[in-house]
Every structure is written in structure tokens, then in C-alpha cells.
């Protein structure tokens, strides 16, 4: 039986990626606005007492969160695709992969591990909905439907996997200096380095699993979809 292919119009793809980029921007702006006007909240059962804000210290501290970084990376890469759907840069496709995997990890870890803290209400909860639910869904749907297919390679997966390792290293070093950690699973004060290492290894394994799943789907989708 002959395999059927499906044609995807470039303008439709660019429109969807533009929507995804705008959604990321919306969530990030709401989060930064709330952070500037409120004191930062401690993670549940935190082993430290340091807080930030309200003000610029809380605003800039927000960029340390994995959630904020993953939404920024996803937003930038989808914006670039909205501006120009065909991109050949090796580094673009690496960061595209990082954005996809990181936003998926963000959704999984937040909704199944971290979503037990006190409600911040109003704008903060709306920002969380976009950053942890809507944007991850748009990211996966956009990649599955519009690609670009054939962009997930073993080499890019290996390079992309270095990003969460660098993030963990930076977070632990900064945390030791500032005596503050963005998540309770990275709280060295409470868990110790051995306890934190378990979570870091688990998230790294999750990163590799998601990358491999994307790799398999990418090979399959490449034979099914024609994009213009």
C-alpha cells in the first residue's frame, strides 16, 4: 500500500508559530510583572529563608527559574520560525530541540511534582497556566504538525543535553552563594547534595527519554509530511 503524504502550507505554520511565540511572551510578561510587585515565595518545606522583592531583585531573579528559561527559549525559536519557516542553522535546530524538551519537562515536573505550593492567585496563576500548560501543549502540537521534520539528530540531542547539566551546575553554585534555590527538589539546605543529585539525574534521564521519543517521531513524520 502506498504511503500517503500530507501537505502543510508555510503560511499556516508561520501563523501557528507566531501564536506560540505570543503565548510564551504573554506568560513571561505576566510572571515578571507579578514578580516585580510581590515578594518571592519560598518553595514548600524550604530549608532556607531567603526571599526577593518586591522590586527589581525579584524581577531579575525570575530568570533563574527553569520555567522562565524554557518559555524564553521556546518563544524565541518559535518567533524565528514565524519569521522564516525554513532554517538551516545547526545551532537554531539545537536550541529548537532544547526549547521543546525543556518546556515538556517544565510541564511534567510542575504538574506532577511541584504543583503543591500555595496558590498565588490572579495574575500569577494565569501566568502559570500559560507557562506550564498552554505553552507546552502548543509547543508539542506545533512540532508534531509543522516540524520542521528531520531536525532531530543524535548529535543535536547530545549537545542539547548539555543545557540542563549547565543549568543544574549554575543553580547549585548560585544557590550556595545566595543561600536560595528556585525549587524544593534543588534545595541543598534541606536535601543535601546527595538528595538533590537524585532529582538532577532523574530529570536528565527524562530529558534523554523525551529527546529519543522526539527522534523516533521525527523519523516517522519525515516520511509522512510534506511542508512548503
C-alpha positions as YAML, in Angstrom:
chain: A
units: angstrom
residues:
- id: 1
  name: UNK
  ca: [0.00, 0.00, 0.00]
- id: 2
  name: UNK
  ca: [1.34, 3.42, -0.91]
- id: 3
  name: UNK
  ca: [2.08, 5.77, 1.99]
- id: 4
  name: UNK
  ca: [0.03, 8.97, 1.87]
- id: 5
  name: UNK
  ca: [1.65, 12.33, 2.48]
- id: 6
  name: UNK
  ca: [0.06, 15.47, 3.84]
- id: 7
  name: UNK
  ca: [0.87, 18.95, 2.56]
- id: 8
  name: UNK
  ca: [1.33, 21.72, 5.10]
- id: 9
  name: UNK
  ca: [1.12, 25.33, 3.97]
- id: 10
  name: UNK
  ca: [4.01, 27.50, 5.16]
- id: 11
  name: UNK
  ca: [1.79, 30.47, 5.98]
- id: 12
  name: UNK
  ca: [-0.33, 28.31, 8.29]
- id: 13
  name: UNK
  ca: [2.80, 27.05, 10.02]
- id: 14
  name: UNK
  ca: [4.17, 30.57, 10.45]
- id: 15
  name: UNK
  ca: [0.85, 31.73, 11.90]
- id: 16
  name: UNK
  ca: [0.83, 28.89, 14.43]
- id: 17
  name: UNK
  ca: [4.44, 29.51, 15.47]
- id: 18
  name: UNK
  ca: [3.64, 33.20, 15.83]
- id: 19
  name: UNK
  ca: [0.76, 32.27, 18.13]
- id: 20
  name: UNK
  ca: [3.08, 30.07, 20.20]
- id: 21
  name: UNK
  ca: [5.66, 32.86, 20.46]
- id: 22
  name: UNK
  ca: [2.99, 35.37, 21.52]
- id: 23
  name: UNK
  ca: [1.66, 32.93, 24.11]
- id: 24
  name: UNK
  ca: [5.15, 32.50, 25.57]
- id: 25
  name: UNK
  ca: [5.66, 36.26, 25.69]
- id: 26
  name: UNK
  ca: [2.30, 36.74, 27.39]
- id: 27
  name: UNK
  ca: [3.07, 34.20, 30.11]
- id: 28
  name: UNK
  ca: [6.57, 35.56, 30.73]
- id: 29
  name: UNK
  ca: [5.39, 39.19, 30.92]
- id: 30
  name: UNK
  ca: [2.68, 38.28, 33.42]
- id: 31
  name: UNK
  ca: [5.19, 36.34, 35.54]
- id: 32
  name: UNK
  ca: [7.74, 39.17, 35.51]
- id: 33
  name: UNK
  ca: [5.06, 41.75, 36.32]
- id: 34
  name: UNK
  ca: [3.88, 39.73, 39.30]
- id: 35
  name: UNK
  ca: [7.47, 39.13, 40.46]
- id: 36
  name: UNK
  ca: [8.27, 42.85, 40.38]
- id: 37
  name: UNK
  ca: [5.24, 43.73, 42.51]
- id: 38
  name: UNK
  ca: [5.42, 40.91, 45.07]
- id: 39
  name: UNK
  ca: [7.85, 39.28, 47.42]
- id: 40
  name: UNK
  ca: [9.05, 35.91, 46.16]
- id: 41
  name: UNK
  ca: [7.53, 32.85, 47.79]
- id: 42
  name: UNK
  ca: [9.55, 30.10, 49.39]
- id: 43
  name: UNK
  ca: [9.17, 26.57, 47.99]
- id: 44
  name: UNK
  ca: [7.11, 24.22, 50.20]
- id: 45
  name: UNK
  ca: [9.15, 22.98, 53.21]
- id: 46
  name: UNK
  ca: [12.17, 25.01, 52.10]
- id: 47
  name: UNK
  ca: [15.35, 24.61, 54.13]
- id: 48
  name: UNK
  ca: [16.26, 28.28, 53.66]
- id: 49
  name: UNK
  ca: [14.57, 31.62, 54.35]
- id: 50
  name: UNK
  ca: [15.96, 33.95, 51.66]
- id: 51
  name: UNK
  ca: [13.36, 35.85, 49.63]
- id: 52
  name: UNK
  ca: [13.42, 38.58, 46.97]
- id: 53
  name: UNK
  ca: [11.43, 41.71, 46.26]
- id: 54
  name: UNK
  ca: [9.18, 43.28, 45.66]
- id: 55
  name: UNK
  ca: [11.25, 45.18, 43.13]
- id: 56
  name: UNK
  ca: [13.98, 44.60, 40.59]
- id: 57
  name: UNK
  ca: [15.78, 41.90, 42.60]
- id: 58
  name: UNK
  ca: [12.66, 39.73, 42.41]
- id: 59
  name: UNK
  ca: [12.18, 40.66, 38.74]
- id: 60
  name: UNK
  ca: [15.66, 39.54, 37.68]
- id: 61
  name: UNK
  ca: [15.66, 36.54, 39.99]
- id: 62
  name: UNK
  ca: [12.75, 35.17, 37.96]
- id: 63
  name: UNK
  ca: [15.15, 34.39, 35.10]
- id: 64
  name: UNK
  ca: [16.83, 31.75, 37.27]
- id: 65
  name: UNK
  ca: [13.73, 29.54, 37.12]
- id: 66
  name: UNK
  ca: [13.81, 26.67, 34.64]
- id: 67
  name: UNK
  ca: [10.22, 27.52, 33.72]
- id: 68
  name: UNK
  ca: [11.12, 31.06, 32.68]
- id: 69
  name: UNK
  ca: [14.16, 29.91, 30.71]
- id: 70
  name: UNK
  ca: [12.28, 27.17, 28.86]
- id: 71
  name: UNK
  ca: [9.49, 29.58, 27.90]
- id: 72
  name: UNK
  ca: [12.03, 32.15, 26.69]
- id: 73
  name: UNK
  ca: [13.87, 29.59, 24.54]
- id: 74
  name: UNK
  ca: [10.61, 28.25, 23.14]
- id: 75
  name: UNK
  ca: [9.33, 31.76, 22.49]
- id: 76
  name: UNK
  ca: [12.46, 32.89, 20.64]
- id: 77
  name: UNK
  ca: [12.72, 29.76, 18.48]
- id: 78
  name: UNK
  ca: [9.03, 29.81, 17.53]
- id: 79
  name: UNK
  ca: [9.27, 33.52, 16.75]
- id: 80
  name: UNK
  ca: [12.19, 32.83, 14.42]
- id: 81
  name: UNK
  ca: [10.14, 30.12, 12.71]
- id: 82
  name: UNK
  ca: [7.21, 32.53, 12.38]
- id: 83
  name: UNK
  ca: [9.52, 35.00, 10.63]
- id: 84
  name: UNK
  ca: [11.22, 32.39, 8.43]
- id: 85
  name: UNK
  ca: [9.98, 28.82, 8.35]
- id: 86
  name: UNK
  ca: [13.00, 27.34, 6.56]
- id: 87
  name: UNK
  ca: [16.08, 27.49, 8.75]
- id: 88
  name: UNK
  ca: [19.34, 25.64, 8.14]
- id: 89
  name: UNK
  ca: [21.41, 26.83, 11.10]
- id: 90
  name: UNK
  ca: [22.74, 23.94, 13.18]
- id: 91
  name: UNK
  ca: [22.53, 25.99, 16.36]
- id: 92
  name: UNK
  ca: [18.96, 27.01, 15.65]
- id: 93
  name: UNK
  ca: [17.85, 23.39, 15.46]
- id: 94
  name: UNK
  ca: [19.78, 22.59, 18.65]
- id: 95
  name: UNK
  ca: [18.05, 25.40, 20.54]
- id: 96
  name: UNK
  ca: [14.74, 24.42, 18.95]
- id: 97
  name: UNK
  ca: [15.24, 20.95, 20.40]
- id: 98
  name: UNK
  ca: [16.23, 22.40, 23.79]
- id: 99
  name: UNK
  ca: [13.09, 24.53, 23.84]
- id: 100
  name: UNK
  ca: [10.84, 21.58, 23.00]
- id: 101
  name: UNK
  ca: [12.33, 19.23, 25.57]
- id: 102
  name: UNK
  ca: [12.70, 21.82, 28.33]
- id: 103
  name: UNK
  ca: [9.10, 23.02, 28.01]
- id: 104
  name: UNK
  ca: [7.92, 19.39, 28.11]
- id: 105
  name: UNK
  ca: [9.98, 18.79, 31.27]
- id: 106
  name: UNK
  ca: [8.56, 22.00, 32.71]
- id: 107
  name: UNK
  ca: [5.01, 20.72, 32.19]
- id: 108
  name: UNK
  ca: [5.71, 17.24, 33.54]
- id: 109
  name: UNK
  ca: [7.71, 18.25, 36.62]
- id: 110
  name: UNK
  ca: [5.42, 21.13, 37.58]
- id: 111
  name: UNK
  ca: [2.12, 19.32, 37.14]
- id: 112
  name: UNK
  ca: [3.22, 16.03, 38.71]
- id: 113
  name: UNK
  ca: [5.88, 17.05, 41.25]
- id: 114
  name: UNK
  ca: [5.86, 20.75, 42.12]
- id: 115
  name: UNK
  ca: [2.21, 21.84, 41.88]
- id: 116
  name: UNK
  ca: [1.63, 21.53, 45.63]
- id: 117
  name: UNK
  ca: [2.58, 25.02, 46.80]
- id: 118
  name: UNK
  ca: [0.21, 27.74, 47.98]
- id: 119
  name: UNK
  ca: [-1.88, 29.48, 45.34]
- id: 120
  name: UNK
  ca: [-0.57, 32.92, 44.39]
- id: 121
  name: UNK
  ca: [-3.91, 33.88, 42.87]
- id: 122
  name: UNK
  ca: [-4.92, 36.13, 39.99]
- id: 123
  name: UNK
  ca: [-2.23, 37.13, 37.53]
- id: 124
  name: UNK
  ca: [0.34, 34.70, 38.92]
- id: 125
  name: UNK
  ca: [-1.97, 31.72, 38.40]
- id: 126
  name: UNK
  ca: [-2.82, 32.89, 34.88]
- id: 127
  name: UNK
  ca: [0.90, 33.19, 34.10]
- id: 128
  name: UNK
  ca: [1.45, 29.69, 35.49]
- id: 129
  name: UNK
  ca: [-1.34, 28.29, 33.32]
- id: 130
  name: UNK
  ca: [0.29, 29.68, 30.20]
- id: 131
  name: UNK
  ca: [3.85, 28.73, 31.16]
- id: 132
  name: UNK
  ca: [3.14, 25.23, 32.49]
- id: 133
  name: UNK
  ca: [0.16, 24.08, 30.42]
- id: 134
  name: UNK
  ca: [-0.82, 26.12, 27.36]
- id: 135
  name: UNK
  ca: [2.68, 26.80, 26.01]
- id: 136
  name: UNK
  ca: [3.87, 23.19, 26.37]
- id: 137
  name: UNK
  ca: [0.76, 21.96, 24.55]
- id: 138
  name: UNK
  ca: [1.22, 24.49, 21.74]
- id: 139
  name: UNK
  ca: [4.91, 23.55, 21.51]
- id: 140
  name: UNK
  ca: [4.30, 19.82, 21.07]
- id: 141
  name: UNK
  ca: [1.32, 20.29, 18.73]
- id: 142
  name: UNK
  ca: [3.32, 22.80, 16.65]
- id: 143
  name: UNK
  ca: [6.29, 20.49, 16.35]
- id: 144
  name: UNK
  ca: [4.14, 17.43, 15.57]
- id: 145
  name: UNK
  ca: [2.10, 19.20, 12.89]
- id: 146
  name: UNK
  ca: [4.55, 21.72, 11.43]
- id: 147
  name: UNK
  ca: [8.01, 20.43, 12.32]
- id: 148
  name: UNK
  ca: [10.38, 21.18, 10.80]
- id: 149
  name: UNK
  ca: [10.81, 17.44, 10.33]
- id: 150
  name: UNK
  ca: [14.22, 15.82, 10.03]
- id: 151
  name: UNK
  ca: [15.72, 18.25, 12.54]
- id: 152
  name: UNK
  ca: [16.26, 15.84, 15.44]
- id: 153
  name: UNK
  ca: [19.63, 14.11, 15.15]
- id: 154
  name: UNK
  ca: [21.77, 12.19, 17.63]
- id: 155
  name: UNK
  ca: [24.44, 14.91, 17.53]
- id: 156
  name: UNK
  ca: [21.92, 17.65, 18.29]
- id: 157
  name: UNK
  ca: [20.43, 15.55, 21.08]
- id: 158
  name: UNK
  ca: [23.85, 15.17, 22.73]
- id: 159
  name: UNK
  ca: [24.62, 18.89, 22.52]
- id: 160
  name: UNK
  ca: [21.13, 19.83, 23.72]
- id: 161
  name: UNK
  ca: [21.54, 17.53, 26.72]
- id: 162
  name: UNK
  ca: [24.40, 19.70, 27.98]
- id: 163
  name: UNK
  ca: [22.00, 22.59, 28.66]
- id: 164
  name: UNK
  ca: [20.19, 21.06, 31.67]
- id: 165
  name: UNK
  ca: [23.55, 19.96, 33.08]
- id: 166
  name: UNK
  ca: [24.84, 23.54, 32.84]
- id: 167
  name: UNK
  ca: [21.61, 24.81, 34.39]
- id: 168
  name: UNK
  ca: [21.92, 22.43, 37.35]
- id: 169
  name: UNK
  ca: [25.56, 23.38, 37.90]
- id: 170
  name: UNK
  ca: [24.82, 27.11, 37.74]
- id: 171
  name: UNK
  ca: [21.82, 26.78, 40.06]
- id: 172
  name: UNK
  ca: [23.76, 24.85, 42.72]
- id: 173
  name: UNK
  ca: [26.73, 27.23, 42.63]
- id: 174
  name: UNK
  ca: [24.49, 30.30, 42.77]
- id: 175
  name: UNK
  ca: [22.39, 28.69, 45.48]
- id: 176
  name: UNK
  ca: [25.43, 28.05, 47.66]
- id: 177
  name: UNK
  ca: [26.43, 31.71, 47.32]
- id: 178
  name: UNK
  ca: [22.96, 33.28, 47.67]
- id: 179
  name: UNK
  ca: [21.52, 30.65, 50.02]
- id: 180
  name: UNK
  ca: [18.46, 30.36, 47.82]
- id: 181
  name: UNK
  ca: [17.22, 27.70, 45.41]
- id: 182
  name: UNK
  ca: [14.38, 28.02, 42.88]
- id: 183
  name: UNK
  ca: [12.76, 24.64, 43.57]
- id: 184
  name: UNK
  ca: [12.39, 22.34, 46.55]
- id: 185
  name: UNK
  ca: [13.92, 19.49, 44.52]
- id: 186
  name: UNK
  ca: [17.12, 21.58, 44.29]
- id: 187
  name: UNK
  ca: [17.11, 22.65, 47.93]
- id: 188
  name: UNK
  ca: [20.58, 21.59, 49.08]
- id: 189
  name: UNK
  ca: [19.98, 23.08, 52.53]
- id: 190
  name: UNK
  ca: [17.15, 20.64, 53.13]
- id: 191
  name: UNK
  ca: [18.03, 17.63, 50.95]
- id: 192
  name: UNK
  ca: [21.81, 17.75, 50.80]
- id: 193
  name: UNK
  ca: [23.78, 17.32, 47.60]
- id: 194
  name: UNK
  ca: [23.11, 13.58, 47.54]
- id: 195
  name: UNK
  ca: [19.33, 14.13, 47.68]
- id: 196
  name: UNK
  ca: [19.41, 16.87, 45.06]
- id: 197
  name: UNK
  ca: [21.59, 14.71, 42.79]
- id: 198
  name: UNK
  ca: [18.85, 12.09, 42.61]
- id: 199
  name: UNK
  ca: [16.42, 14.63, 41.19]
- id: 200
  name: UNK
  ca: [19.01, 16.05, 38.79]
- id: 201
  name: UNK
  ca: [19.82, 12.59, 37.42]
- id: 202
  name: UNK
  ca: [16.10, 11.78, 37.14]
- id: 203
  name: UNK
  ca: [15.41, 14.97, 35.17]
- id: 204
  name: UNK
  ca: [18.45, 14.33, 32.95]
- id: 205
  name: UNK
  ca: [17.14, 10.82, 32.19]
- id: 206
  name: UNK
  ca: [13.72, 12.33, 31.47]
- id: 207
  name: UNK
  ca: [15.41, 14.77, 29.07]
- id: 208
  name: UNK
  ca: [17.06, 11.89, 27.19]
- id: 209
  name: UNK
  ca: [13.81, 9.89, 27.07]
- id: 210
  name: UNK
  ca: [11.88, 12.84, 25.61]
- id: 211
  name: UNK
  ca: [14.70, 13.51, 23.14]
- id: 212
  name: UNK
  ca: [14.66, 9.88, 21.99]
- id: 213
  name: UNK
  ca: [10.87, 9.90, 21.61]
- id: 214
  name: UNK
  ca: [11.13, 13.07, 19.50]
- id: 215
  name: UNK
  ca: [13.88, 11.41, 17.46]
- id: 216
  name: UNK
  ca: [11.68, 8.39, 16.69]
- id: 217
  name: UNK
  ca: [8.64, 10.51, 15.83]
- id: 218
  name: UNK
  ca: [10.83, 12.81, 13.72]
- id: 219
  name: UNK
  ca: [11.95, 9.88, 11.59]
- id: 220
  name: UNK
  ca: [8.35, 8.70, 11.19]
- id: 221
  name: UNK
  ca: [6.92, 12.16, 10.48]
- id: 222
  name: UNK
  ca: [9.61, 12.87, 7.91]
- id: 223
  name: UNK
  ca: [8.16, 10.15, 5.68]
- id: 224
  name: UNK
  ca: [4.56, 11.30, 6.09]
- id: 225
  name: UNK
  ca: [4.54, 15.09, 5.81]
- id: 226
  name: UNK
  ca: [5.44, 17.48, 3.02]
- id: 227
  name: UNK
  ca: [5.95, 21.10, 4.09]
- id: 228
  name: UNK
  ca: [6.03, 24.07, 1.75]
...
